[in-house]
Amino acid sequence: MSAACALAEAGYRVQLVERRGYLGGRASSYLHPGVNEVIDNCQHVLFGCCTNLLSFYGRIGVEKKIHWTSEMTMIEPGGRRSQLGPSSWLPAPLHGTPKLLSSTAFTTADKLALARAFQAMMKPIPLDTTESLADWLRRHKQTPGAIERFWRLVIASALNADLDAIAVPYAAKVIRELFMNSARAGAMGMSSVPLSELYGSAKGFLEERGATVHFNTNVESAEWDEAVAQWSIHTRTGTLVSEFLVIALPFEAMQKLLPHMPPAAHGEELARQVDAFTHWPICSVHLWFDRPITDLPHAVLLDREIHWMYNKSVLQPWRRHRGSYLELVQSASRAFAARDRNQAIDQALAELSEFFPQVKEAKLEKAALIKEVRATFGVPPGIDNARPTARSPWPNCFLAGDWIATGWPSTMESAARSGHIAADELCALSGDTRTFLAPDLKPQGLMKILAVSS
Ligand SMILES: Cc1cc2nc3c(=O)[nH]c(=O)nc-3n(C[C@H](O)[C@H](O)[C@H](O)COP(=O)(O)OP(=O)(O)OC[C@H]3O[C@@H](n4cnc5c(N)ncnc54)[C@H](O)[C@@H]3O)c2cc1C
């Protein structure tokens, strides 16, 4: 979508081909028949540092539909709360320090360990290091409290993988962007409308610029005709032709398409790269109660299998549910993903009542469990060797999608960034000097002089 919208803005006649009947891909919403509500396939969060996603939102006119917050409430079982977030009187990277120091979620030993680790993450980390985050944390003498309540809960869940399956440079990127570079970079955003409505705005933007959106159209193969310099894209419902092609598929769909692409010099290398990727699941439990449970818009829940609570009644007030609608998210949990619906919902409810005792009094009106087993790709050490650039092995063809070489983990920012990179490459090939890749936010405060390059 980001490539299509950028290129339509640049004056190209774009055709967007989508297998499903709606836009949004892995970030979408639908009418869930079991609960008769439009729900997101999972809460999606973005941050101030997601410059390409925000520039894409600006392009399609939905930037005002994001609810922003700088506060993160951590709750311990039993209900004790700590607040993390910036303090305006201290420059970056110290802006988060006062609240971290006053947090009861961490012991003094945990806080000292975290300070040591943050300092170490400021130093350049070789991109090709083979050390996993788990080993790095052991080497930097992280305490069990810091590991469980910060590294596993906040960082591993942001990267959606176990600590021993995370490359250190990706963890460092999250730490620097969310906690060190500036308060603005670390601000957290959540859509105030269902995700398909948010991303559906791309359709209007494209059509106003003469583009066509083909829904329910599965691309099955593509051929390049050198004589006329033209692609023929074969779908189940017919063939489309074009001068340029941007393939913005998830890695497993690319894997399926590859044998049906023309032979190319580096085609096998791309196939080897795609094979190196693995999926990690994310589950979400959606609960509707007959009464309010909490005023908090969202919270981090400590020491249990449910990790994040999003209060959709607060985040999406137009829902006007007289009670409350909460969404609970479990990241990187293969064990939770293996549970059946009733087990998962019962467990989520039992755990939730440890944080919010009101749950015990409230009546659960309806519930849904969504398992996304192919939610994101993992970022283990060495993954960067498998991330291809936007230049494909074929003529006039570019790759996009969150898994290509953007330097970002599997996120909406990586997807938007990849689309802008592909659009830039395509423009450059056709002699157009326009560029769409948005620059990163500049570090603020002391980070201006302390900024690291990797
Ligand atoms: C449960 C869950 C929670 C997540 N949470 C977050 C979060 O909080 N923050 C965040 O930034 N990211 C999050 N992500 C990741 C984010 O959703 C993805 O990184 C992003 O959506 C990837 O976008 P993409 O365009 O690269 O791929 P996709 O969104 O997968 O889009 C690819 C599109 O290609 C279509 N397609 C596939 N095959 C074909 C074919 N043969 N022909 C035509 N069309 C085809 C698909 O239908 C799809 O629409 C989450 C993902 C999930 C699943």
Short mmCIF file of C-alpha atoms and ligand atoms in Angstrom, two decimals:
data_model
loop_
_atom_site.label_atom_id
_atom_site.label_comp_id
_atom_site.label_asym_id
_atom_site.label_seq_id
_atom_site.Cartn_x
_atom_site.Cartn_y
_atom_site.Cartn_z
CA MET A 1 0.00 0.00 0.00
CA SER A 2 2.79 2.44 0.84
CA ALA A 3 4.53 1.76 -2.50
CA ALA A 4 1.24 1.99 -4.41
CA CYS A 5 0.22 5.30 -2.79
CA ALA A 6 3.68 6.86 -3.23
CA LEU A 7 3.80 5.85 -6.89
CA ALA A 8 0.23 7.00 -7.56
CA GLU A 9 1.19 10.36 -6.03
CA ALA A 10 4.22 10.46 -8.32
CA GLY A 11 1.89 10.11 -11.32
CA TYR A 12 2.27 6.40 -12.13
CA ARG A 13 -0.85 4.50 -13.20
CA VAL A 14 -1.01 1.94 -10.40
CA GLN A 15 -2.90 -1.33 -10.11
CA LEU A 16 -2.95 -2.81 -6.59
CA VAL A 17 -3.67 -6.54 -6.52
CA GLU A 18 -4.92 -8.05 -3.24
CA ARG A 19 -5.85 -11.67 -2.59
CA ARG A 20 -8.42 -10.75 0.06
CA GLY A 21 -11.54 -8.59 -0.20
CA TYR A 22 -10.09 -5.78 1.97
CA LEU A 23 -6.85 -3.89 2.63
CA GLY A 24 -4.58 -4.13 5.67
CA GLY A 25 -3.02 -7.59 5.33
CA ARG A 26 -1.80 -8.76 8.73
CA ALA A 27 -3.05 -5.48 10.25
CA SER A 28 -6.77 -5.70 9.58
CA SER A 29 -10.19 -5.99 11.17
CA TYR A 30 -13.37 -7.86 10.34
CA LEU A 31 -16.83 -8.63 11.62
CA HIS A 32 -16.29 -11.57 13.96
CA PRO A 33 -19.36 -13.81 13.53
CA GLY A 34 -19.08 -15.34 17.01
CA VAL A 35 -19.37 -11.97 18.84
CA ASN A 36 -21.01 -9.88 16.09
CA GLU A 37 -18.43 -7.10 16.54
CA VAL A 38 -15.82 -5.60 14.21
CA ILE A 39 -12.52 -6.48 15.84
CA ASP A 40 -8.88 -6.10 14.85
CA ASN A 41 -7.00 -9.32 14.14
CA CYS A 42 -4.87 -7.97 17.01
CA GLN A 43 -4.10 -4.64 18.64
CA HIS A 44 -1.37 -2.98 16.58
CA VAL A 45 0.83 -0.32 18.14
CA LEU A 46 3.20 2.11 16.48
CA PHE A 47 5.71 4.56 17.89
CA GLY A 48 6.80 8.11 17.16
CA CYS A 49 9.95 6.73 15.51
CA CYS A 50 7.85 5.00 12.80
CA THR A 51 8.51 7.82 10.35
CA ASN A 52 7.58 5.97 7.17
CA LEU A 53 4.35 4.59 8.58
CA LEU A 54 3.44 8.10 9.74
CA SER A 55 4.33 9.59 6.37
CA PHE A 56 2.10 6.94 4.73
CA TYR A 57 -0.71 7.77 7.20
CA GLY A 58 -0.23 11.46 6.34
CA ARG A 59 -0.42 10.69 2.61
CA ILE A 60 -3.75 8.83 2.92
CA GLY A 61 -5.09 11.33 5.51
CA VAL A 62 -5.49 9.11 8.58
CA GLU A 63 -2.80 10.52 10.90
CA LYS A 64 -5.49 12.09 13.13
CA LYS A 65 -7.00 8.65 13.76
CA ILE A 66 -4.10 7.65 16.01
CA HIS A 67 -4.43 7.88 19.80
CA TRP A 68 -1.02 8.82 21.27
CA THR A 69 0.32 8.25 24.77
CA SER A 70 3.73 8.51 26.42
CA GLU A 71 2.82 6.66 29.60
CA MET A 72 3.18 2.93 30.17
CA THR A 73 1.53 1.48 33.29
CA MET A 74 3.05 -1.74 34.61
CA ILE A 75 0.80 -3.74 36.95
CA GLU A 76 1.91 -6.53 39.26
CA PRO A 77 -0.42 -9.40 40.16
CA GLY A 78 -2.33 -7.99 43.16
CA GLY A 79 -2.73 -4.62 41.45
CA ARG A 80 0.35 -2.56 42.47
CA ARG A 81 1.13 -0.12 39.67
CA SER A 82 4.28 1.59 38.36
CA GLN A 83 4.45 4.20 35.68
CA LEU A 84 7.13 4.36 32.98
CA GLY A 85 7.42 7.33 30.65
CA PRO A 86 9.29 10.53 29.96
CA SER A 87 9.90 13.43 32.37
CA SER A 88 10.12 16.70 30.48
CA TRP A 89 12.83 18.22 32.69
CA LEU A 90 15.58 15.76 31.74
CA PRO A 91 17.20 15.55 28.30
CA ALA A 92 17.33 12.30 26.30
CA PRO A 93 18.51 9.65 27.06
CA LEU A 94 17.80 10.43 30.73
CA HIS A 95 14.13 11.43 30.20
CA GLY A 96 12.83 8.03 31.31
CA THR A 97 15.12 7.71 34.34
CA PRO A 98 13.06 9.41 37.12
CA LYS A 99 10.02 7.18 36.52
CA LEU A 100 12.15 4.05 36.17
CA LEU A 101 13.89 4.89 39.46
CA SER A 102 10.58 5.36 41.30
CA SER A 103 9.03 2.21 39.81
CA THR A 104 8.12 -0.49 42.33
CA ALA A 105 8.10 -3.13 39.58
CA PHE A 106 11.89 -3.27 39.75
CA THR A 107 14.24 -3.76 42.72
CA THR A 108 17.31 -1.55 43.13
CA ALA A 109 19.43 -4.41 41.75
CA ASP A 110 17.11 -4.64 38.70
CA LYS A 111 17.37 -0.89 38.12
CA LEU A 112 21.18 -0.94 38.32
CA ALA A 113 21.27 -3.89 35.94
CA LEU A 114 18.99 -2.08 33.46
CA ALA A 115 21.10 1.08 33.67
CA ARG A 116 24.22 -0.98 32.90
CA ALA A 117 22.53 -2.67 29.96
CA PHE A 118 21.17 0.60 28.52
CA GLN A 119 24.65 2.08 28.72
CA ALA A 120 26.12 -0.95 26.93
CA MET A 121 23.42 -0.73 24.24
CA MET A 122 24.60 2.83 23.49
CA LYS A 123 27.87 1.45 22.15
CA PRO A 124 28.02 0.28 18.53
CA ILE A 125 27.03 -3.39 18.23
CA PRO A 126 28.43 -5.28 15.23
CA LEU A 127 25.51 -6.06 12.91
CA ASP A 128 26.97 -9.51 12.19
CA THR A 129 27.28 -10.58 15.83
CA THR A 130 26.22 -14.20 16.39
CA GLU A 131 25.42 -13.60 20.07
CA SER A 132 21.74 -13.94 21.01
CA LEU A 133 20.04 -11.44 23.29
CA ALA A 134 19.76 -14.13 26.00
CA ASP A 135 23.57 -14.61 25.97
CA TRP A 136 24.16 -10.88 25.88
CA LEU A 137 21.92 -10.37 28.93
CA ARG A 138 23.81 -13.11 30.82
CA ARG A 139 27.12 -11.45 29.88
CA HIS A 140 25.79 -8.12 31.13
CA LYS A 141 24.68 -9.70 34.42
CA GLN A 142 20.99 -8.90 34.17
CA THR A 143 18.96 -9.84 37.23
CA PRO A 144 15.97 -12.25 37.04
CA GLY A 145 13.63 -9.30 37.70
CA ALA A 146 15.12 -7.20 34.89
CA ILE A 147 15.00 -10.19 32.53
CA GLU A 148 11.43 -11.26 33.28
CA ARG A 149 9.80 -7.87 33.72
CA PHE A 150 11.69 -5.80 31.18
CA TRP A 151 13.65 -7.82 28.64
CA ARG A 152 11.14 -10.64 28.22
CA LEU A 153 7.98 -8.60 28.64
CA VAL A 154 8.81 -5.36 26.87
CA ILE A 155 11.66 -6.09 24.46
CA ALA A 156 11.04 -9.73 23.52
CA SER A 157 7.36 -9.01 23.12
CA ALA A 158 8.08 -5.96 20.91
CA LEU A 159 10.24 -8.24 18.75
CA ASN A 160 7.81 -11.15 19.21
CA ALA A 161 10.36 -13.91 19.87
CA ASP A 162 12.13 -15.69 22.72
CA LEU A 163 15.24 -13.99 24.11
CA ASP A 164 17.52 -16.71 22.72
CA ALA A 165 16.08 -16.14 19.22
CA ILE A 166 16.72 -12.39 19.04
CA ALA A 167 19.78 -10.75 17.46
CA VAL A 168 21.30 -8.11 19.77
CA PRO A 169 21.28 -5.26 17.17
CA TYR A 170 17.46 -5.55 16.90
CA ALA A 171 17.08 -5.33 20.69
CA ALA A 172 19.46 -2.35 20.70
CA LYS A 173 17.37 -0.68 18.01
CA VAL A 174 14.21 -1.02 20.11
CA ILE A 175 15.98 0.27 23.24
CA ARG A 176 17.46 3.26 21.45
CA GLU A 177 14.30 4.20 19.55
CA LEU A 178 11.74 3.65 22.31
CA PHE A 179 13.70 4.60 25.42
CA MET A 180 16.73 6.72 24.54
CA ASN A 181 16.61 8.85 21.37
CA SER A 182 13.78 11.18 22.41
CA ALA A 183 10.43 11.24 24.18
CA ARG A 184 8.77 11.79 20.79
CA ALA A 185 10.37 8.68 19.28
CA GLY A 186 9.09 6.54 22.16
CA ALA A 187 5.49 7.83 22.17
CA MET A 188 3.08 4.98 21.52
CA GLY A 189 0.21 5.20 19.01
CA MET A 190 -2.92 3.07 18.60
CA SER A 191 -5.61 3.37 15.97
CA SER A 192 -8.89 4.83 17.19
CA VAL A 193 -10.74 3.11 14.32
CA PRO A 194 -10.71 -0.55 13.21
CA LEU A 195 -7.55 -1.36 11.26
CA SER A 196 -9.33 -2.12 7.97
CA GLU A 197 -11.02 1.28 8.13
CA LEU A 198 -7.63 2.92 8.79
CA TYR A 199 -5.93 1.16 5.89
CA GLY A 200 -9.07 1.14 3.73
CA SER A 201 -8.44 4.88 3.23
CA ALA A 202 -5.62 3.89 0.87
CA LYS A 203 -8.25 2.68 -1.62
CA GLY A 204 -9.89 6.12 -1.92
CA PHE A 205 -6.48 7.79 -2.17
CA LEU A 206 -5.46 5.46 -4.99
CA GLU A 207 -8.72 5.67 -6.92
CA GLU A 208 -8.72 9.47 -6.78
CA ARG A 209 -5.38 9.28 -8.58
CA GLY A 210 -6.57 6.97 -11.34
CA ALA A 211 -5.34 3.74 -9.74
CA THR A 212 -7.30 0.48 -9.68
CA VAL A 213 -7.59 -1.81 -6.66
CA HIS A 214 -8.26 -5.44 -7.59
CA PHE A 215 -9.72 -7.32 -4.60
CA ASN A 216 -10.11 -11.10 -4.32
CA THR A 217 -7.34 -11.43 -6.89
CA ASN A 218 -4.61 -13.93 -6.11
CA VAL A 219 -1.37 -13.51 -8.08
CA GLU A 220 -0.32 -16.99 -9.22
CA SER A 221 2.56 -16.33 -11.61
CA ALA A 222 4.26 -13.57 -13.59
CA GLU A 223 6.12 -13.46 -16.90
CA TRP A 224 8.51 -10.85 -18.29
CA ASP A 225 8.44 -10.15 -22.02
CA GLU A 226 11.82 -8.64 -22.89
CA ALA A 227 10.71 -7.69 -26.43
CA VAL A 228 8.06 -5.26 -25.23
CA ALA A 229 9.54 -4.69 -21.74
CA GLN A 230 6.33 -5.69 -20.06
CA TRP A 231 5.16 -7.88 -17.15
CA SER A 232 2.13 -10.16 -17.49
CA ILE A 233 0.72 -10.94 -14.05
CA HIS A 234 -1.50 -14.02 -14.03
CA THR A 235 -4.22 -14.19 -11.44
CA ARG A 236 -7.06 -16.64 -10.89
CA THR A 237 -9.42 -14.14 -12.54
CA GLY A 238 -7.31 -12.98 -15.50
CA THR A 239 -4.05 -11.40 -16.62
CA LEU A 240 -2.87 -7.87 -15.92
CA VAL A 241 -0.01 -6.18 -17.74
CA SER A 242 2.39 -3.52 -16.52
CA GLU A 243 5.75 -1.94 -17.16
CA PHE A 244 6.92 -2.29 -13.55
CA LEU A 245 6.09 -4.76 -10.80
CA VAL A 246 6.40 -4.37 -7.01
CA ILE A 247 5.97 -7.69 -5.17
CA ALA A 248 4.93 -6.90 -1.58
CA LEU A 249 4.14 -10.34 -0.19
CA PRO A 250 4.88 -11.88 3.20
CA PHE A 251 7.85 -14.25 2.98
CA GLU A 252 5.76 -17.44 2.91
CA ALA A 253 3.65 -16.13 0.00
CA MET A 254 6.89 -15.17 -1.80
CA GLN A 255 8.08 -18.73 -1.22
CA LYS A 256 4.95 -20.00 -3.01
CA LEU A 257 5.23 -17.54 -5.90
CA LEU A 258 8.97 -18.04 -6.55
CA PRO A 259 8.66 -21.28 -8.62
CA HIS A 260 6.17 -19.43 -10.84
CA MET A 261 8.45 -16.47 -11.58
CA PRO A 262 10.76 -16.37 -14.63
CA PRO A 263 14.22 -18.00 -14.21
CA ALA A 264 16.77 -15.36 -13.14
CA ALA A 265 20.46 -15.20 -12.29
CA HIS A 266 19.93 -14.62 -8.57
CA GLY A 267 16.58 -16.41 -8.25
CA GLU A 268 18.06 -19.32 -6.29
CA GLU A 269 19.78 -16.99 -3.86
CA LEU A 270 16.44 -15.30 -3.17
CA ALA A 271 14.85 -18.75 -2.61
CA ARG A 272 17.61 -19.60 -0.09
CA GLN A 273 17.07 -16.30 1.68
CA VAL A 274 13.30 -16.79 1.94
CA ASP A 275 13.86 -20.29 3.40
CA ALA A 276 15.78 -18.78 6.33
CA PHE A 277 12.68 -17.06 7.75
CA THR A 278 10.46 -18.49 10.49
CA HIS A 279 7.14 -17.36 11.95
CA TRP A 280 6.24 -16.40 15.52
CA PRO A 281 2.64 -16.36 16.77
CA ILE A 282 0.63 -13.67 18.57
CA CYS A 283 -2.69 -14.42 20.27
CA SER A 284 -5.34 -12.02 21.46
CA VAL A 285 -8.27 -12.62 23.79
CA HIS A 286 -11.20 -10.20 23.39
CA LEU A 287 -13.53 -9.84 26.38
CA TRP A 288 -16.79 -7.91 26.76
CA PHE A 289 -17.96 -7.23 30.34
CA ASP A 290 -21.22 -5.81 31.61
CA ARG A 291 -19.41 -3.02 33.49
CA PRO A 292 -16.24 -0.91 33.38
CA ILE A 293 -13.16 -2.83 34.57
CA THR A 294 -10.56 -0.04 34.48
CA ASP A 295 -10.07 3.53 33.24
CA LEU A 296 -6.56 2.74 32.04
CA PRO A 297 -6.32 2.83 28.23
CA HIS A 298 -3.66 0.13 28.29
CA ALA A 299 -1.25 -1.62 30.66
CA VAL A 300 1.64 -4.06 30.81
CA LEU A 301 0.70 -7.05 32.97
CA LEU A 302 3.65 -8.56 34.83
CA ASP A 303 4.58 -12.17 35.65
CA ARG A 304 1.69 -13.87 33.82
CA GLU A 305 1.07 -15.31 30.36
CA ILE A 306 -1.10 -12.40 29.25
CA HIS A 307 1.22 -9.49 28.55
CA TRP A 308 -0.69 -6.44 27.39
CA MET A 309 -4.14 -5.09 28.18
CA TYR A 310 -5.80 -2.69 25.74
CA ASN A 311 -9.02 -1.06 26.90
CA LYS A 312 -10.83 -0.74 23.58
CA SER A 313 -13.77 1.06 25.22
CA VAL A 314 -11.37 3.91 26.08
CA LEU A 315 -9.25 3.72 22.91
CA GLN A 316 -12.28 3.46 20.61
CA PRO A 317 -15.06 5.36 22.48
CA TRP A 318 -17.36 5.28 19.42
CA ARG A 319 -18.02 1.63 20.25
CA ARG A 320 -20.40 2.88 22.99
CA HIS A 321 -20.53 -0.49 24.69
CA ARG A 322 -22.28 0.13 28.00
CA GLY A 323 -19.83 -2.13 29.87
CA SER A 324 -16.28 -2.57 28.63
CA TYR A 325 -14.35 -4.27 25.88
CA LEU A 326 -10.79 -5.32 26.76
CA GLU A 327 -8.24 -6.97 24.50
CA LEU A 328 -5.42 -9.03 26.03
CA VAL A 329 -2.36 -9.84 23.95
CA GLN A 330 0.11 -12.70 24.33
CA SER A 331 3.25 -12.22 22.23
CA ALA A 332 5.71 -14.91 21.14
CA SER A 333 3.81 -17.57 23.07
CA ARG A 334 3.75 -20.89 21.23
CA ALA A 335 2.34 -22.52 24.39
CA PHE A 336 -0.61 -20.10 24.53
CA ALA A 337 -1.20 -20.53 20.79
CA ALA A 338 -1.50 -24.30 21.35
CA ARG A 339 -4.42 -23.92 23.81
CA ASP A 340 -8.01 -24.40 22.72
CA ARG A 341 -10.50 -21.54 22.83
CA ASN A 342 -12.06 -22.25 26.20
CA GLN A 343 -8.77 -23.00 27.96
CA ALA A 344 -7.23 -19.80 26.58
CA ILE A 345 -10.19 -17.59 27.53
CA ASP A 346 -10.49 -19.13 31.02
CA GLN A 347 -6.80 -18.62 31.66
CA ALA A 348 -6.86 -15.03 30.40
CA LEU A 349 -9.87 -14.24 32.61
CA ALA A 350 -8.30 -15.82 35.69
CA GLU A 351 -5.06 -13.89 35.14
CA LEU A 352 -6.87 -10.62 34.41
CA SER A 353 -8.71 -10.83 37.73
CA GLU A 354 -5.35 -10.86 39.53
CA PHE A 355 -4.67 -7.38 38.13
CA PHE A 356 -8.22 -6.02 38.23
CA PRO A 357 -10.30 -7.56 41.07
CA GLN A 358 -13.47 -6.02 39.50
CA VAL A 359 -13.29 -8.83 36.93
CA LYS A 360 -14.51 -11.29 39.59
CA GLU A 361 -17.72 -9.27 40.11
CA ALA A 362 -18.34 -8.52 36.44
CA LYS A 363 -20.37 -10.66 34.06
CA LEU A 364 -18.51 -11.76 30.94
CA GLU A 365 -20.97 -11.14 28.12
CA LYS A 366 -18.98 -12.56 25.22
CA ALA A 367 -15.43 -13.49 24.30
CA ALA A 368 -13.29 -14.26 21.27
CA LEU A 369 -9.83 -15.76 20.82
CA ILE A 370 -7.75 -14.87 17.77
CA LYS A 371 -4.64 -16.88 17.05
CA GLU A 372 -2.29 -15.52 14.43
CA VAL A 373 0.27 -18.28 14.06
CA ARG A 374 2.07 -16.49 11.22
CA ALA A 375 2.05 -13.09 12.87
CA THR A 376 5.65 -11.95 12.41
CA PHE A 377 9.04 -13.22 11.27
CA GLY A 378 11.79 -13.84 13.83
CA VAL A 379 14.99 -11.79 13.99
CA PRO A 380 17.61 -14.33 15.18
CA PRO A 381 21.36 -13.65 14.80
CA GLY A 382 22.28 -13.82 11.11
CA ILE A 383 18.82 -12.90 9.77
CA ASP A 384 20.15 -9.80 8.02
CA ASN A 385 22.00 -12.06 5.55
CA ALA A 386 18.60 -13.40 4.52
CA ARG A 387 16.82 -10.08 4.07
CA PRO A 388 16.91 -9.17 0.36
CA THR A 389 17.12 -5.61 -0.90
CA ALA A 390 14.28 -4.03 -2.88
CA ARG A 391 16.08 -4.90 -6.13
CA SER A 392 14.71 -8.22 -7.28
CA PRO A 393 16.48 -10.73 -9.55
CA TRP A 394 14.09 -9.73 -12.39
CA PRO A 395 14.01 -6.66 -14.66
CA ASN A 396 11.68 -3.77 -13.71
CA CYS A 397 10.65 -5.67 -10.58
CA PHE A 398 11.08 -4.65 -6.93
CA LEU A 399 10.53 -6.37 -3.62
CA ALA A 400 8.70 -4.92 -0.63
CA GLY A 401 7.11 -6.31 2.54
CA ASP A 402 8.19 -6.13 6.16
CA TRP A 403 10.82 -8.90 5.72
CA ILE A 404 13.04 -7.17 3.15
CA ALA A 405 16.21 -5.35 4.24
CA THR A 406 14.84 -2.33 6.11
CA GLY A 407 16.82 -2.81 9.35
CA TRP A 408 13.47 -2.92 11.20
CA PRO A 409 11.84 -5.94 12.79
CA SER A 410 8.51 -7.35 11.55
CA THR A 411 6.36 -4.24 11.98
CA MET A 412 4.05 -1.90 10.11
CA GLU A 413 6.97 0.57 9.95
CA SER A 414 9.14 -2.02 8.23
CA ALA A 415 6.32 -2.69 5.74
CA ALA A 416 5.73 1.03 5.04
CA ARG A 417 9.49 1.65 4.82
CA SER A 418 9.96 -1.25 2.37
CA GLY A 419 7.23 0.20 0.13
CA HIS A 420 8.90 3.61 0.11
CA ILE A 421 12.28 2.06 -0.67
CA ALA A 422 10.72 0.09 -3.57
CA ALA A 423 9.01 3.28 -4.85
CA ASP A 424 12.33 5.17 -4.68
CA GLU A 425 14.13 2.42 -6.62
CA LEU A 426 11.38 2.31 -9.23
CA CYS A 427 11.41 6.09 -9.68
CA ALA A 428 15.20 6.08 -9.97
CA LEU A 429 15.07 3.39 -12.68
CA SER A 430 12.64 5.45 -14.72
CA GLY A 431 14.75 8.59 -14.32
CA ASP A 432 12.45 10.26 -11.78
CA THR A 433 14.35 11.98 -8.96
CA ARG A 434 11.42 11.92 -6.51
CA THR A 435 12.02 10.07 -3.22
CA PHE A 436 9.61 8.81 -0.58
CA LEU A 437 11.77 7.21 2.11
CA ALA A 438 11.14 9.35 5.22
CA PRO A 439 14.23 10.23 7.29
CA ASP A 440 14.58 8.86 10.83
CA LEU A 441 13.80 11.20 13.73
CA LYS A 442 16.91 13.02 14.92
CA PRO A 443 18.07 12.02 18.41
CA GLN A 444 17.45 14.76 20.98
CA GLY A 445 19.23 16.10 24.07
CA LEU A 446 22.50 14.38 24.95
CA MET A 447 21.74 11.70 22.37
CA LYS A 448 22.77 14.25 19.72
CA ILE A 449 26.36 13.79 20.85
CA LEU A 450 26.09 10.23 22.11
CA ALA A 451 24.28 8.85 19.02
CA VAL A 452 25.65 5.50 17.86
CA SER A 453 25.75 4.26 14.32
CA SER A 454 24.69 0.62 14.56
C1 LIG B 1 -1.34 -10.56 15.58
C2 LIG B 1 -0.39 -9.53 15.05
C3 LIG B 1 0.03 -8.48 15.85
C4 LIG B 1 0.92 -7.54 15.35
N1 LIG B 1 1.25 -6.46 16.12
C5 LIG B 1 1.98 -5.47 15.56
C6 LIG B 1 2.18 -4.25 16.26
O1 LIG B 1 1.69 -4.05 17.38
N2 LIG B 1 2.90 -3.28 15.64
C7 LIG B 1 3.44 -3.43 14.39
O2 LIG B 1 4.05 -2.50 13.88
N3 LIG B 1 3.28 -4.59 13.72
C8 LIG B 1 2.56 -5.60 14.27
N4 LIG B 1 2.35 -6.75 13.56
C9 LIG B 1 3.09 -6.96 12.31
C10 LIG B 1 2.45 -6.21 11.13
O3 LIG B 1 1.09 -6.55 11.03
C11 LIG B 1 3.17 -6.63 9.86
O4 LIG B 1 4.55 -6.43 10.02
C12 LIG B 1 2.72 -5.82 8.65
O5 LIG B 1 1.33 -5.80 8.55
C13 LIG B 1 3.32 -6.46 7.42
O6 LIG B 1 2.83 -5.78 6.28
P1 LIG B 1 3.21 -6.34 4.86
O7 LIG B 1 2.54 -5.44 3.87
O8 LIG B 1 4.67 -6.55 4.74
O9 LIG B 1 2.55 -7.81 4.79
P2 LIG B 1 1.04 -8.21 4.95
O10 LIG B 1 0.35 -7.33 5.92
O11 LIG B 1 1.03 -9.68 5.23
O12 LIG B 1 0.41 -7.91 3.53
C14 LIG B 1 0.62 -8.75 2.43
C15 LIG B 1 -0.64 -8.77 1.60
O13 LIG B 1 -0.43 -9.61 0.46
C16 LIG B 1 -1.64 -10.33 0.23
N5 LIG B 1 -1.28 -11.52 -0.56
C17 LIG B 1 -0.65 -12.63 -0.12
N6 LIG B 1 -0.45 -13.47 -1.16
C18 LIG B 1 -0.97 -12.87 -2.25
C19 LIG B 1 -1.05 -13.24 -3.63
N7 LIG B 1 -0.54 -14.37 -4.09
N8 LIG B 1 -1.68 -12.38 -4.47
C20 LIG B 1 -2.19 -11.20 -4.03
N9 LIG B 1 -2.13 -10.80 -2.75
C21 LIG B 1 -1.52 -11.63 -1.88
C22 LIG B 1 -2.18 -10.62 1.61
O14 LIG B 1 -3.56 -10.91 1.56
C23 LIG B 1 -1.85 -9.33 2.36
O15 LIG B 1 -2.90 -8.40 2.30
C24 LIG B 1 1.46 -7.69 14.04
C25 LIG B 1 1.03 -8.74 13.24
C26 LIG B 1 0.10 -9.64 13.72
C27 LIG B 1 -0.40 -10.72 12.81
#
